[in-house]
């Protein structure tokens, strides 16, 4: 991060302006107040529709004035270029500008609660529109690239197919709304067929994958149901490609025009908010571009690990801290200092180097009001604005350390596969079948102090597995042969694989279900083969432990979801059984490694119902099969402890995840320090060096967050 910014500081501040809110009369007093509160960064939206109201005509008065005021009050500016609001003249110039849904509805131009000026609905595959799209980006960058207040260009604000039309995403959670699937316009059909030709090279190979008998790529029909899988997966992944190419060109244009004067970035939303089936949002697809990368931060710790994982070695920031979300008369609960600390310092623990709140003053227009604000509607100071400012002061006090500090390297990885997400939607009608499984496993490990990375299929080309001791595959139906073969070799060389039901059940190369499961020969790794599979009784599968494991004991129960998959056992150890006494969880040894197969969906149940034993089992399987050093809480309380290091300097971040007061002993292996100083209160905690680590005691109130320096 140091090589991207002009001074030693943590970018810290707020989004402020998306036209036409707030009113001009408030600008100077608000920006002056931000500066007085210790903010150093402010974000403004430059919107295609607002700032390019006529063809060839640009309006810059508002941004010019805001940039002038930012310079006056020593605020560094992140400029967000917002393209989903196409000018009204675009729709007049191109009568085929709009996206078309599966049901045949012409989309837009329209407004949304958070896009009041309208313009939503144009097609990303319309080449005529793209010409004006990138011309606006060029004009914007040339206008402000030499302004002394400018610090960062954000050229991709949540890039995704539905362009902020939230109702167009709903079918990913409810397949009965499939009629809203985008986009079936002639431009998309033409480019999809070309994309297929580039991917498959010959119609014969596509016919194998789709199980069709087309004569040429011109014969290809657009998928209109979810009844078959590979055509649907290709159809949705084509739009992932479309978004990626659009974002790639934004960076190319911006770099050409800016000439390296400022760092370039974009920021994304992960699958909790933007399902890949409907939005085509894949963080690895857009995270590969730019000098730094960001995300829209929600109250979900998995997002932090996703951000770090997809950006790899690039600096990462919270480009939009989403707190106090809501709508008119659908209001959020007030937040306090610990809520603010949680967002900021869980981010610091995950290697984030900047924090931009959404947003400073609540907007006064439309339905996404009067929520989301740091201040009151009139700009008055809230208690959480004061808390945010105090956190900012602690960040800047520790800026030298934080900019260079690193968390401990993750030794556990969870596989995220966008094709598997789409398969989950096609097979179950709800993409969250896969999403909640991913999040459930992450939550179980996060709460028990594991550091977790997410990995993506594109990374297997670089033998990504060699960086980890444990690989977890929740809802593992779609993998692919290349990944399966690499997993097999990795386990044989000492890796630990943990997978749920129907591992590699779909042969994606040939478009059919595998005849032997686990698929692609992984049955030899697990030393089991699928036998009878039955549906869950009233949605629940009962599983009883046959063995003591860390965090969970013999005869204790866990619950699965959706199905009960039984096995022919060819040498695996049984760790738990269904109520029919058939094996539910097995452990095998394969070469130097181990493989665990779970015959249901346990992580899904943990995410949705917080079944405590499910979380204990999921974390216990990792603890039982691997030697991973991590903070330990003898009292078995959910206390998250993160340690960041810079040479011999340390920062220890402690979060109470319990809803009660706790007295805990925290043991951190591999560290040695005599005392800790809390960065907000100045309180000192004495530490005791024990063996190969350190121990200290704390009393924490519910959801308390503490930040210590050693």
XYZ file of C-alpha atoms in Angstrom:
710
model
C 0.000 0.000 0.000
C 2.872 2.355 0.759
C 3.918 2.519 -2.892
C 0.386 3.523 -3.958
C -0.389 6.437 -1.620
C 1.461 9.710 -1.202
C 1.815 9.727 2.580
C 1.897 7.359 5.552
C -1.758 7.030 6.476
C -4.651 4.584 6.446
C -7.302 5.767 3.957
C -10.212 6.504 6.268
C -13.425 8.376 5.675
C -16.749 8.166 3.964
C -18.699 8.148 0.770
C -20.320 11.554 0.532
C -21.902 12.488 -2.792
C -24.025 10.745 -5.374
C -25.946 13.365 -7.240
C -28.191 15.006 -6.417
C -27.655 14.250 -2.710
C -26.690 15.880 -0.401
C -27.696 19.427 -1.256
C -24.992 21.908 -2.239
C -25.765 24.068 0.800
C -24.424 21.282 3.044
C -21.194 20.468 1.248
C -18.724 22.810 2.885
C -19.852 22.350 6.470
C -19.902 18.554 6.050
C -16.450 18.337 4.499
C -15.051 20.688 7.119
C -16.609 18.512 9.831
C -15.113 15.361 8.329
C -11.669 16.942 8.426
C -12.169 18.032 12.049
C -13.150 14.454 12.965
C -9.890 13.108 11.596
C -11.174 11.775 8.262
C -8.546 11.888 5.544
C -10.492 10.435 2.591
C -13.814 11.200 0.949
C -15.515 9.449 -1.962
C -17.631 11.082 -4.674
C -19.624 9.485 -7.458
C -19.149 10.657 -11.029
C -22.269 9.326 -12.740
C -22.605 8.772 -16.451
C -26.220 9.963 -16.627
C -25.761 12.949 -14.332
C -22.430 14.209 -15.640
C -23.058 13.483 -19.324
C -26.667 14.685 -19.719
C -26.488 15.205 -23.499
C -24.454 13.550 -26.199
C -21.109 15.349 -26.309
C -22.062 17.586 -23.367
C -20.542 17.194 -19.904
C -21.532 18.745 -16.605
C -18.742 19.081 -14.051
C -19.831 21.942 -11.778
C -20.688 19.714 -8.808
C -17.544 17.552 -8.875
C -15.354 20.616 -9.516
C -16.718 22.304 -6.407
C -16.447 19.197 -4.260
C -12.853 18.662 -5.369
C -12.057 22.288 -4.502
C -13.557 21.928 -1.036
C -11.740 18.635 -0.470
C -8.434 20.278 -1.239
C -9.335 23.180 1.064
C -9.999 20.809 3.977
C -7.105 18.468 3.253
C -9.279 15.518 2.262
C -7.981 13.027 -0.292
C -10.550 11.992 -2.889
C -11.555 8.609 -4.267
C -13.569 9.171 -7.429
C -16.067 6.430 -8.254
C -17.033 6.278 -11.912
C -20.619 4.976 -12.022
C -21.763 3.525 -15.343
C -24.958 1.615 -14.601
C -26.946 4.872 -14.896
C -26.873 5.348 -18.663
C -28.001 8.783 -19.977
C -31.504 9.047 -21.362
C -30.086 9.972 -24.768
C -28.447 6.523 -25.000
C -31.880 4.897 -25.087
C -33.023 7.355 -27.757
C -29.910 6.842 -29.838
C -30.122 3.044 -29.655
C -33.619 1.584 -29.743
C -32.126 -1.817 -28.909
C -30.203 -0.562 -25.862
C -32.182 -2.450 -23.232
C -31.549 -5.896 -21.852
C -34.290 -8.440 -22.491
C -35.464 -10.955 -19.881
C -36.233 -14.598 -20.564
C -39.928 -13.723 -20.349
C -39.414 -11.143 -23.099
C -39.642 -8.007 -20.975
C -37.614 -5.024 -22.151
C -35.692 -3.686 -19.148
C -35.359 -0.023 -18.309
C -34.478 2.669 -18.339
C -35.608 2.741 -14.741
C -34.778 3.966 -11.255
C -33.949 2.146 -8.041
C -33.932 3.310 -4.402
C -30.175 3.741 -4.688
C -30.126 4.887 -8.340
C -32.702 7.650 -8.240
C -31.565 9.416 -11.378
C -32.524 6.361 -13.446
C -30.899 4.928 -16.542
C -30.644 1.294 -15.451
C -31.201 -1.515 -17.914
C -28.843 -1.234 -20.886
C -26.976 -4.251 -22.278
C -23.256 -4.723 -21.624
C -22.878 -6.503 -24.966
C -24.103 -3.562 -27.060
C -21.016 -2.295 -28.882
C -22.563 1.056 -29.768
C -23.276 1.825 -26.120
C -19.785 0.698 -25.111
C -18.239 3.382 -27.329
C -19.950 6.136 -25.325
C -19.421 4.305 -22.036
C -15.647 4.429 -22.404
C -15.671 7.915 -23.885
C -17.245 9.130 -20.630
C -14.536 7.381 -18.631
C -11.865 9.090 -20.741
C -13.447 12.501 -20.245
C -13.712 12.009 -16.487
C -10.119 10.935 -16.047
C -8.744 13.705 -18.210
C -10.799 16.218 -16.242
C -9.466 15.244 -12.806
C -6.200 13.342 -13.248
C -4.131 16.429 -12.392
C -6.267 17.648 -9.493
C -4.209 17.831 -6.278
C -7.050 16.356 -4.164
C -7.375 13.184 -6.226
C -5.847 10.079 -4.634
C -7.564 6.940 -6.033
C -9.645 6.060 -9.099
C -12.378 3.487 -8.438
C -13.412 2.545 -11.968
C -15.538 -0.459 -11.011
C -18.168 0.061 -8.336
C -19.823 -3.331 -7.749
C -19.721 -4.407 -11.416
C -22.500 -6.903 -12.100
C -25.007 -7.862 -14.744
C -28.244 -6.597 -13.162
C -26.801 -3.087 -12.687
C -28.244 -2.596 -9.195
C -31.753 -3.778 -10.136
C -32.161 -5.941 -7.050
C -35.506 -7.423 -8.100
C -33.827 -8.892 -11.205
C -31.631 -11.041 -8.936
C -34.435 -12.690 -6.979
C -34.684 -15.754 -9.238
C -31.295 -16.998 -7.998
C -32.994 -17.696 -4.650
C -36.319 -18.724 -6.162
C -36.210 -20.444 -9.552
C -39.938 -19.846 -10.065
C -38.900 -16.286 -10.994
C -36.651 -17.524 -13.805
C -38.481 -15.273 -16.246
C -36.315 -12.390 -14.985
C -33.084 -14.029 -16.170
C -30.912 -11.671 -18.249
C -30.095 -11.145 -21.080
C -31.803 -12.591 -24.139
C -31.242 -9.726 -26.574
C -29.767 -10.385 -30.057
C -26.406 -8.894 -29.054
C -26.002 -11.359 -26.197
C -27.127 -14.307 -28.324
C -24.596 -13.468 -31.033
C -21.711 -12.997 -28.605
C -22.637 -16.084 -26.594
C -22.341 -18.267 -29.692
C -18.958 -16.715 -30.473
C -17.838 -17.314 -26.875
C -18.901 -20.958 -27.116
C -16.908 -21.342 -30.320
C -13.836 -19.890 -28.609
C -14.300 -22.195 -25.609
C -15.067 -25.486 -27.367
C -13.229 -24.926 -30.680
C -15.499 -27.424 -32.448
C -19.231 -28.099 -32.441
C -18.444 -31.762 -31.770
C -16.918 -30.885 -28.386
C -19.888 -28.697 -27.462
C -22.226 -31.534 -28.428
C -20.383 -33.846 -26.027
C -20.633 -31.328 -23.187
C -24.266 -30.412 -23.792
C -25.366 -33.828 -25.124
C -26.785 -32.317 -28.308
C -26.430 -32.913 -32.032
C -25.999 -29.411 -33.426
C -24.470 -29.078 -36.879
C -22.935 -25.637 -36.250
C -22.668 -22.992 -33.549
C -25.407 -21.062 -35.361
C -27.797 -23.854 -34.303
C -27.165 -23.313 -30.583
C -30.301 -22.441 -28.606
C -30.191 -20.185 -25.569
C -31.060 -22.065 -22.355
C -34.588 -21.268 -21.214
C -35.012 -23.770 -18.392
C -32.822 -25.157 -15.624
C -33.540 -28.753 -16.604
C -30.077 -29.483 -17.976
C -26.841 -28.289 -16.437
C -23.910 -27.611 -18.741
C -25.822 -25.332 -21.085
C -27.081 -23.306 -18.111
C -23.600 -23.168 -16.565
C -22.119 -21.953 -19.858
C -24.911 -19.406 -20.317
C -24.299 -17.833 -16.918
C -20.487 -18.080 -17.109
C -20.650 -16.229 -20.424
C -21.913 -13.223 -18.478
C -19.113 -13.621 -15.925
C -16.813 -13.316 -18.940
C -18.801 -10.308 -20.203
C -18.419 -8.440 -16.905
C -14.742 -9.345 -16.714
C -14.021 -8.016 -20.198
C -15.905 -4.802 -19.430
C -13.961 -4.215 -16.223
C -10.679 -5.125 -17.906
C -11.275 -2.439 -20.548
C -12.120 0.129 -17.864
C -8.684 -0.422 -16.368
C -7.002 -0.263 -19.770
C -8.661 3.062 -20.584
C -8.015 4.486 -17.127
C -4.355 3.489 -17.170
C -3.851 4.973 -20.617
C -5.452 8.297 -19.685
C -4.139 8.638 -16.118
C -0.618 7.546 -17.114
C 0.114 5.971 -13.739
C -0.436 9.114 -11.668
C -2.956 7.437 -9.347
C -3.710 3.904 -8.176
C -6.627 2.185 -9.900
C -9.114 -0.120 -8.207
C -12.545 -1.665 -8.349
C -14.627 -3.237 -5.606
C -17.040 -6.141 -5.549
C -19.832 -7.787 -3.581
C -19.529 -11.510 -2.820
C -22.242 -14.148 -3.286
C -24.063 -13.243 -0.047
C -25.388 -10.180 -1.868
C -24.639 -10.831 -5.544
C -25.342 -14.446 -6.568
C -23.229 -15.393 -9.565
C -26.217 -17.005 -11.321
C -28.047 -13.691 -11.627
C -25.363 -11.010 -11.300
C -22.332 -12.715 -12.906
C -20.275 -11.340 -10.024
C -17.126 -13.386 -9.385
C -14.503 -11.608 -7.228
C -11.614 -13.468 -8.893
C -12.870 -12.269 -12.263
C -12.534 -8.583 -11.368
C -9.928 -8.815 -8.600
C -7.198 -9.625 -11.126
C -7.146 -6.033 -12.389
C -5.893 -2.808 -10.871
C -3.355 -1.751 -8.267
C -5.524 -2.469 -5.241
C -8.888 -4.105 -4.703
C -11.893 -3.508 -2.481
C -15.259 -4.805 -1.456
C -18.599 -3.721 -0.122
C -18.276 -4.801 3.507
C -21.273 -6.364 5.205
C -21.578 -8.027 8.595
C -20.112 -11.310 7.389
C -16.543 -12.305 8.165
C -16.338 -14.553 5.100
C -16.343 -11.434 2.932
C -13.091 -10.269 4.522
C -11.356 -13.547 3.745
C -12.785 -13.586 0.216
C -11.406 -10.091 -0.405
C -7.919 -11.011 0.751
C -8.030 -14.311 -1.137
C -9.125 -13.007 -4.533
C -6.827 -9.956 -4.488
C -3.777 -12.108 -3.680
C -0.826 -9.769 -3.056
C -2.658 -6.536 -3.852
C -3.549 -4.165 -1.013
C -7.221 -4.364 -0.078
C -9.661 -1.865 1.406
C -13.241 -1.671 2.569
C -14.577 0.583 -0.175
C -18.078 0.686 1.312
C -18.696 -0.218 4.952
C -22.405 -1.065 4.886
C -23.774 -0.372 8.344
C -27.267 0.902 9.220
C -28.853 -0.521 6.037
C -32.546 -0.023 5.470
C -35.363 1.769 3.701
C -38.110 4.222 4.548
C -39.947 2.827 7.611
C -37.830 -0.335 7.361
C -35.194 1.005 9.694
C -32.042 -0.544 11.168
C -31.182 -0.768 14.829
C -28.744 1.819 16.084
C -25.090 0.819 16.180
C -22.501 1.446 18.878
C -18.738 1.690 19.255
C -18.217 -2.075 19.306
C -20.181 -2.507 16.078
C -17.908 0.059 14.452
C -14.780 -1.526 15.937
C -15.893 -4.950 14.706
C -16.200 -3.767 11.109
C -12.918 -1.880 11.141
C -10.658 -4.123 13.189
C -11.914 -7.449 11.872
C -10.920 -5.880 8.551
C -7.494 -4.912 9.893
C -7.113 -8.501 11.115
C -7.894 -9.664 7.569
C -5.164 -7.406 6.114
C -7.291 -4.462 4.989
C -5.503 -1.140 4.628
C -8.378 1.329 4.318
C -11.992 1.983 5.383
C -14.649 4.081 3.641
C -18.054 4.210 5.373
C -21.343 4.191 3.453
C -22.157 7.006 4.004
C -21.633 10.333 5.822
C -25.038 12.040 5.688
C -28.250 10.056 5.173
C -29.772 10.820 1.808
C -33.093 12.652 1.733
C -34.429 11.364 -1.588
C -36.267 8.167 -2.434
C -36.796 4.902 -0.574
C -33.234 4.179 0.516
C -33.669 6.884 3.144
C -33.320 8.016 5.860
C -30.885 5.211 6.756
C -27.187 4.380 6.205
C -25.757 7.623 7.626
C -22.973 8.470 10.057
C -24.713 11.751 10.851
C -28.320 12.749 11.416
C -30.358 14.046 8.489
C -29.372 17.619 9.302
C -25.701 16.705 9.585
C -25.742 16.553 13.382
C -23.294 14.266 15.160
C -24.472 10.777 16.154
C -22.846 8.609 18.793
C -21.646 6.220 16.092
C -20.056 9.090 14.151
C -18.010 9.832 17.258
C -17.155 6.122 17.593
C -16.130 5.956 13.949
C -13.889 8.979 14.420
C -12.282 7.427 17.508
C -11.530 4.239 15.580
C -9.986 6.356 12.856
C -7.676 8.024 15.346
C -6.519 4.610 16.599
C -5.918 3.501 13.012
C -3.775 6.543 12.232
C -1.854 6.200 15.498
C -0.906 2.712 14.333
C -0.611 3.496 10.605
C 3.125 2.791 10.367
C 2.521 -0.662 11.782
C -0.748 -1.521 9.997
C 0.491 -0.594 6.522
C 3.260 -3.185 6.758
C 1.797 -5.741 9.182
C 0.535 -9.120 8.042
C -1.780 -11.719 9.581
C -0.584 -15.276 9.949
C -0.743 -17.250 6.719
C -3.848 -19.415 6.274
C -3.330 -23.176 6.276
C -6.978 -24.052 5.569
C -8.676 -23.364 2.232
C -12.321 -23.525 1.166
C -13.044 -24.111 -2.521
C -15.314 -21.541 -4.163
C -16.388 -22.534 -7.661
C -18.805 -20.274 -9.600
C -19.827 -23.183 -11.832
C -20.810 -25.147 -8.739
C -22.875 -22.191 -7.522
C -24.797 -22.188 -10.810
C -25.232 -25.969 -10.635
C -26.705 -25.595 -7.145
C -29.268 -23.154 -8.511
C -30.099 -25.353 -11.496
C -30.439 -28.482 -9.359
C -32.208 -27.113 -6.276
C -33.759 -23.863 -7.488
C -31.752 -21.829 -4.974
C -28.093 -20.843 -5.289
C -27.940 -20.450 -1.513
C -27.812 -24.242 -1.231
C -24.137 -23.916 -2.147
C -23.610 -20.430 -0.714
C -24.859 -21.261 2.772
C -22.735 -24.408 2.819
C -19.632 -22.322 2.091
C -20.541 -19.730 4.682
C -21.423 -22.347 7.287
C -18.035 -23.992 7.105
C -16.261 -20.650 7.156
C -18.264 -19.504 10.184
C -17.450 -22.690 12.120
C -13.737 -22.238 11.510
C -13.670 -18.481 12.025
C -15.403 -18.751 15.395
C -12.776 -21.259 16.495
C -9.815 -19.116 15.437
C -8.754 -20.701 12.187
C -7.440 -18.415 9.473
C -9.113 -19.411 6.212
C -8.509 -18.610 2.558
C -10.931 -19.217 -0.278
C -9.504 -20.636 -3.493
C -10.876 -20.588 -7.040
C -10.639 -23.105 -9.912
C -8.452 -20.761 -11.978
C -5.788 -20.999 -9.274
C -5.317 -24.744 -9.654
C -3.194 -24.030 -12.715
C -0.592 -22.697 -10.278
C -0.814 -25.651 -7.865
C -2.535 -23.526 -5.244
C -3.119 -26.557 -2.991
C 0.559 -26.748 -2.112
C 0.045 -23.661 0.064
C -2.398 -25.419 2.425
C -2.662 -28.326 4.841
C -6.458 -28.692 4.645
C -8.937 -28.284 1.779
C -12.674 -28.068 2.539
C -15.266 -28.522 -0.223
C -18.791 -27.762 1.034
C -21.585 -28.753 -1.389
C -18.995 -30.362 -3.713
C -21.158 -31.530 -6.636
C -19.185 -29.790 -9.434
C -15.406 -29.882 -9.407
C -13.865 -30.962 -12.765
C -11.329 -33.595 -13.743
C -8.272 -31.344 -13.576
C -9.091 -30.228 -10.039
C -9.978 -33.774 -8.947
C -6.665 -35.108 -10.248
C -4.710 -32.383 -8.463
C -6.624 -32.999 -5.236
C -5.824 -36.705 -5.498
C -2.075 -36.051 -5.828
C -2.156 -33.433 -3.070
C -3.844 -35.811 -0.592
C -1.416 -38.557 -1.525
C 1.412 -36.155 -0.667
C 0.009 -35.351 2.774
C -2.990 -33.025 2.377
C -6.255 -33.342 4.305
C -9.465 -33.255 2.260
C -12.879 -32.682 3.872
C -15.922 -32.920 1.618
C -19.684 -33.167 1.890
C -22.223 -35.254 0.036
C -22.096 -36.038 -3.709
C -18.417 -35.211 -4.086
C -17.675 -34.646 -7.794
C -21.075 -36.037 -8.663
C -21.348 -34.175 -11.964
C -18.935 -34.910 -14.807
C -18.801 -31.437 -16.277
C -16.595 -32.350 -19.223
C -19.131 -34.830 -20.592
C -22.330 -33.397 -19.167
C -23.536 -36.362 -17.122
C -23.702 -37.691 -13.588
C -20.758 -39.828 -12.560
C -21.575 -43.522 -12.331
C -19.342 -44.043 -9.281
C -19.288 -41.503 -6.467
C -17.162 -39.834 -5.248
C -16.446 -39.059 -8.890
C -13.322 -38.868 -11.066
C -11.735 -41.727 -9.133
C -11.909 -39.932 -5.785
C -13.676 -42.982 -4.361
C -10.195 -44.502 -4.144
C -9.071 -41.533 -2.031
C -12.048 -41.704 0.351
C -12.096 -45.523 0.303
C -15.874 -45.505 0.100
C -18.430 -45.656 -2.701
C -21.906 -44.199 -2.680
C -24.648 -46.675 -1.805
C -28.292 -45.826 -1.084
C -29.229 -42.140 -0.939
C -32.489 -41.036 0.690
C -34.116 -37.662 1.308
C -33.932 -36.056 4.723
C -36.861 -36.793 7.013
C -38.789 -33.506 7.173
C -35.635 -31.715 6.047
C -33.391 -33.031 8.850
C -30.846 -35.850 8.962
C -29.795 -37.134 12.396
C -26.166 -38.143 12.852
C -24.575 -39.569 16.028
C -20.863 -39.437 16.773
C -19.112 -42.828 17.034
C -15.875 -41.330 18.290
C -14.597 -38.487 20.463
C -13.284 -35.583 18.411
C -12.012 -32.172 19.463
C -14.990 -29.992 20.499
C -17.498 -32.876 20.263
C -17.820 -36.213 22.049
C -18.989 -39.720 21.250
C -22.804 -40.141 21.209
C -23.413 -36.419 20.715
C -25.643 -35.527 17.774
C -25.293 -33.303 14.719
C -27.800 -32.611 11.961
C -27.523 -32.765 8.211
C -29.787 -31.360 5.521
C -31.371 -32.357 2.201
C -30.148 -35.958 1.923
C -28.810 -39.027 3.713
C -26.008 -40.556 1.606
C -24.820 -44.006 2.693
C -21.682 -45.797 1.532
C -20.082 -49.075 0.633
C -17.053 -49.008 2.900
C -13.738 -50.155 1.390
C -11.440 -49.492 4.320
C -12.462 -46.125 5.776
C -12.841 -45.503 9.516
C -16.364 -44.563 10.626
C -16.477 -41.370 12.693
C -20.269 -40.985 12.884
C -23.400 -42.853 11.844
C -26.951 -42.163 10.742
C -29.811 -43.344 12.927
C -30.010 -46.401 10.657
C -26.519 -47.332 11.949
C -24.955 -46.805 8.525
C -21.794 -44.710 8.219
C -22.447 -40.972 7.925
C -18.899 -39.593 8.234
C -15.814 -41.549 7.221
C -12.067 -41.001 7.454
C -9.574 -42.663 5.137
C -5.834 -42.624 4.757
C -4.522 -42.195 1.225
C -0.783 -42.093 0.762
C 0.544 -39.600 3.299
C -2.788 -37.764 3.542
C -6.344 -38.157 4.790
C -9.837 -37.709 3.380
C -13.116 -37.176 5.226
C -16.474 -37.738 3.540
C -19.671 -36.396 5.111
C -22.866 -38.030 3.846
C -25.114 -34.984 4.150
C -24.900 -31.168 4.284
C -23.817 -30.224 7.792
C -22.337 -26.795 7.021
C -25.640 -25.713 5.463
C -27.428 -26.493 8.724
C -24.818 -24.609 10.725
C -25.184 -21.465 8.691
C -28.980 -21.479 8.727
C -29.736 -22.768 12.221
C -26.508 -22.224 14.182
C -26.618 -25.800 15.472
C -23.717 -25.596 17.930
C -22.690 -29.239 17.584
C -22.505 -28.837 13.810
C -19.989 -26.049 14.232
C -18.064 -28.066 16.785
C -17.910 -31.039 14.433
C -16.825 -29.028 11.388
C -13.985 -27.385 13.294
C -13.240 -30.618 15.131
C -12.615 -32.477 11.881
C -9.915 -29.966 10.985
C -8.440 -30.098 14.489
C -8.469 -33.906 14.506
C -6.735 -34.396 11.162
C -4.209 -31.573 10.999
C -1.589 -29.818 13.049
C -2.442 -26.142 12.734
C -1.288 -23.623 15.300
C -3.942 -21.113 16.373
C -5.143 -19.202 19.444
C -6.864 -21.424 21.987
C -9.612 -20.603 24.501
C -9.712 -23.279 27.256
C -13.201 -22.181 28.322
C -14.568 -23.158 24.872
C -16.079 -19.723 24.346
C -16.402 -18.091 20.925
C -13.643 -15.521 21.233
C -11.911 -14.527 18.013
C -8.237 -13.679 18.417
C -6.107 -12.348 15.563
C -2.419 -11.485 15.658
C -0.746 -9.216 13.120
C 3.021 -9.032 12.903
C 5.616 -6.600 11.602
C 9.050 -7.943 12.477
C 8.921 -8.150 16.293
C 5.970 -5.753 16.635
C 2.534 -7.244 17.269
C -1.117 -6.225 17.270
C -3.645 -8.501 18.975
C -7.326 -8.030 18.102
C -9.863 -9.743 20.368
C -13.596 -10.022 19.622
C -16.205 -11.482 21.963
C -18.562 -13.379 19.659
C -20.728 -14.479 22.586
C -23.930 -12.750 23.689
C -22.790 -12.752 27.306
C -20.042 -11.521 29.590
C -17.087 -13.891 29.557
C -13.980 -14.411 31.637
C -11.457 -16.131 29.420
C -7.898 -17.308 29.301
C -6.397 -16.772 25.873
C -3.427 -18.863 24.803
C -1.521 -17.807 21.692
C 1.135 -20.271 20.505
C 4.284 -19.067 18.840
C 4.246 -15.613 20.458
C 6.239 -14.093 23.305
C 5.321 -10.775 24.928
C 5.182 -9.586 28.521
C 2.245 -7.188 28.294
C -0.410 -5.760 25.993
C -1.601 -2.134 25.808
C -5.193 -1.519 24.674
C -5.201 1.161 21.993
C -8.501 2.828 22.900
C -8.389 2.820 26.708
C -4.665 2.579 27.373
C -5.285 -0.313 29.802
C -2.395 -2.708 30.270
C -2.749 -6.493 30.418
C -0.002 -8.632 31.915
C 0.950 -11.726 29.955
C 2.561 -14.992 30.965
C 4.951 -16.857 28.713
C 4.124 -20.558 28.732
C 6.091 -23.142 26.785
C 6.063 -22.127 23.131
C 3.506 -19.361 23.543
C 1.879 -16.714 25.679
C -1.193 -16.616 27.932
C -3.333 -13.741 29.222
C -6.721 -13.346 30.888
C -9.554 -10.990 29.969
C -13.079 -10.146 31.046
C -15.167 -9.151 28.041
C -18.721 -7.873 27.800
C -21.018 -9.020 24.945
C -19.669 -8.207 21.441
C -16.755 -6.246 22.940
C -13.783 -5.601 20.649
C -10.323 -4.833 21.975
C -7.215 -3.791 20.078
C -3.844 -4.373 21.741
C -0.233 -3.624 20.873
C 2.500 -5.765 22.344
